[in-house]
Short mmCIF file of C-alpha atoms in Angstrom, two decimals:
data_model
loop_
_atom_site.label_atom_id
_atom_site.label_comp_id
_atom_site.label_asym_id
_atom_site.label_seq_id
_atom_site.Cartn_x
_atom_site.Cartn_y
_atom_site.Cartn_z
CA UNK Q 20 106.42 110.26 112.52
CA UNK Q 21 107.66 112.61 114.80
CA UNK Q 22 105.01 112.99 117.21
CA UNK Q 23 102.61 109.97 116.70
CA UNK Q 24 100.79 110.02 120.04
CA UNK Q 25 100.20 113.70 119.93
CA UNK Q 26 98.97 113.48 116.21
CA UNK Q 27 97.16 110.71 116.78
CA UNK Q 28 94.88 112.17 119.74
CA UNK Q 29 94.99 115.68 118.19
CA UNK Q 30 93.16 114.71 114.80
CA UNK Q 31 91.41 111.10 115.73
CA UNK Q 32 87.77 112.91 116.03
CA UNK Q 33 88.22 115.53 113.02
CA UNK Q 34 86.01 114.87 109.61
CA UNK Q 35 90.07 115.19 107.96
CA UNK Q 36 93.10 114.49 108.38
CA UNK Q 37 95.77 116.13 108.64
CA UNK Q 38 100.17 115.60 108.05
CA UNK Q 39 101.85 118.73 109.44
CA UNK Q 40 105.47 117.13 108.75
CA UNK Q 41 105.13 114.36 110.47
CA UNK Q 42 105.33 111.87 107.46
CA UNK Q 43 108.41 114.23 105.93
CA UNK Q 44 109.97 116.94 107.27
CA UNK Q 45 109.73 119.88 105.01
CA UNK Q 46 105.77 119.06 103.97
CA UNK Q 47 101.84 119.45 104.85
CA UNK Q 48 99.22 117.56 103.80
CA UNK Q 49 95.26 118.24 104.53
CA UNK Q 50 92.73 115.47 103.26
CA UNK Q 51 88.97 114.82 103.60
CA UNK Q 52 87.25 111.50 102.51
CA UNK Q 53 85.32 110.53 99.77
CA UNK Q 54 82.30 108.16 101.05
CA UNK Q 55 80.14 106.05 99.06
CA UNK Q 56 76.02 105.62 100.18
CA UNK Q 57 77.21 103.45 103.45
CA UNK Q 58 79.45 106.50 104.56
CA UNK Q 59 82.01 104.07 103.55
CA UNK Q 60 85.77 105.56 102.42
CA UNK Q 61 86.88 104.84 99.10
CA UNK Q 62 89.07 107.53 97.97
CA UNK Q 63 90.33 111.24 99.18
CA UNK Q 64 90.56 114.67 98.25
CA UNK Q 65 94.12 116.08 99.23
CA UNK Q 66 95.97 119.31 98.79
CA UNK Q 67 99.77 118.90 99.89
CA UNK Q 68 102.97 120.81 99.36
CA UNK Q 69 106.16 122.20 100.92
CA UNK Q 70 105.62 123.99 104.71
CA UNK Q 71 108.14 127.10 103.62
CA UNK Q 72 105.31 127.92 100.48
CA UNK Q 73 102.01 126.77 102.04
CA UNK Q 74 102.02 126.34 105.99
CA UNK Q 75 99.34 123.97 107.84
CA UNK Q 76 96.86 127.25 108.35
CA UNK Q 77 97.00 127.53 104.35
CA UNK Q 78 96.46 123.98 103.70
CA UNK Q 79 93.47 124.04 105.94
CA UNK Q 80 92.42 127.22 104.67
CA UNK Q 81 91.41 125.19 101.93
CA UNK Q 82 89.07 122.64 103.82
CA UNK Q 83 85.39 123.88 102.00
CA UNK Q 84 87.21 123.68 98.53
CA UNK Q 85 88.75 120.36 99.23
CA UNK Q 86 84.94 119.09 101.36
CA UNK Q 87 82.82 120.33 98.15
CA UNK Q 88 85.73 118.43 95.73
CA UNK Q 89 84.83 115.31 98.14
CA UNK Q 90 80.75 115.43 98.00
CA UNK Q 91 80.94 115.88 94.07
CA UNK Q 92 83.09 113.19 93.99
CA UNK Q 93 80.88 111.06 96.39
CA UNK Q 94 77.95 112.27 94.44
CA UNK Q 95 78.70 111.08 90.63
CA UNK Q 96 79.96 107.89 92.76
CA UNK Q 97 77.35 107.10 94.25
CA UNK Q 98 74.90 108.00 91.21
CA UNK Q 99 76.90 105.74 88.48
CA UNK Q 100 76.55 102.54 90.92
CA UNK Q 101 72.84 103.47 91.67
CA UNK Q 102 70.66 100.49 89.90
#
């Protein structure tokens, strides 16, 4: 990571997270979690790709597409484990 601390304290309170080349120079990464009936994580919803084609405003551009991806997910989750 280039900037770890400043990452770190930047995104810690945000519903998503977010890789603005700090993993790999070159790429972006937006995610949002995918919570079973406990709130609990169990998978995510991602959109990443090169900074030069889609910069960090782009990726999070896409926030409500990738949010809505995660609740559907959550949603047939939760209902195919319901008893």
């Amino acid at each position: 990571m280039n900037r770890p601390g400043k990452v770190a304290r930047q995104y810690a309170a945000l519903p998503y997270s977010v890789d603005d080349e700090e993993y790999l120079e070159g790429l972006v990464c937006v995610a949002v979690p995918v919570t079973d009936e406990q709130q609990r994580v169990w998978a995510t919803v991602a959109v990443h790709g090169p900074a030069a084609r889609m910069p960090i405003d782009a990726a999070l551009a896409r926030l409500p597409e990738l949010q809505a991806a995660a609740a559907a997910l959550g949603e047939t989750y939760r209902s195919s484990t319901a008893p």
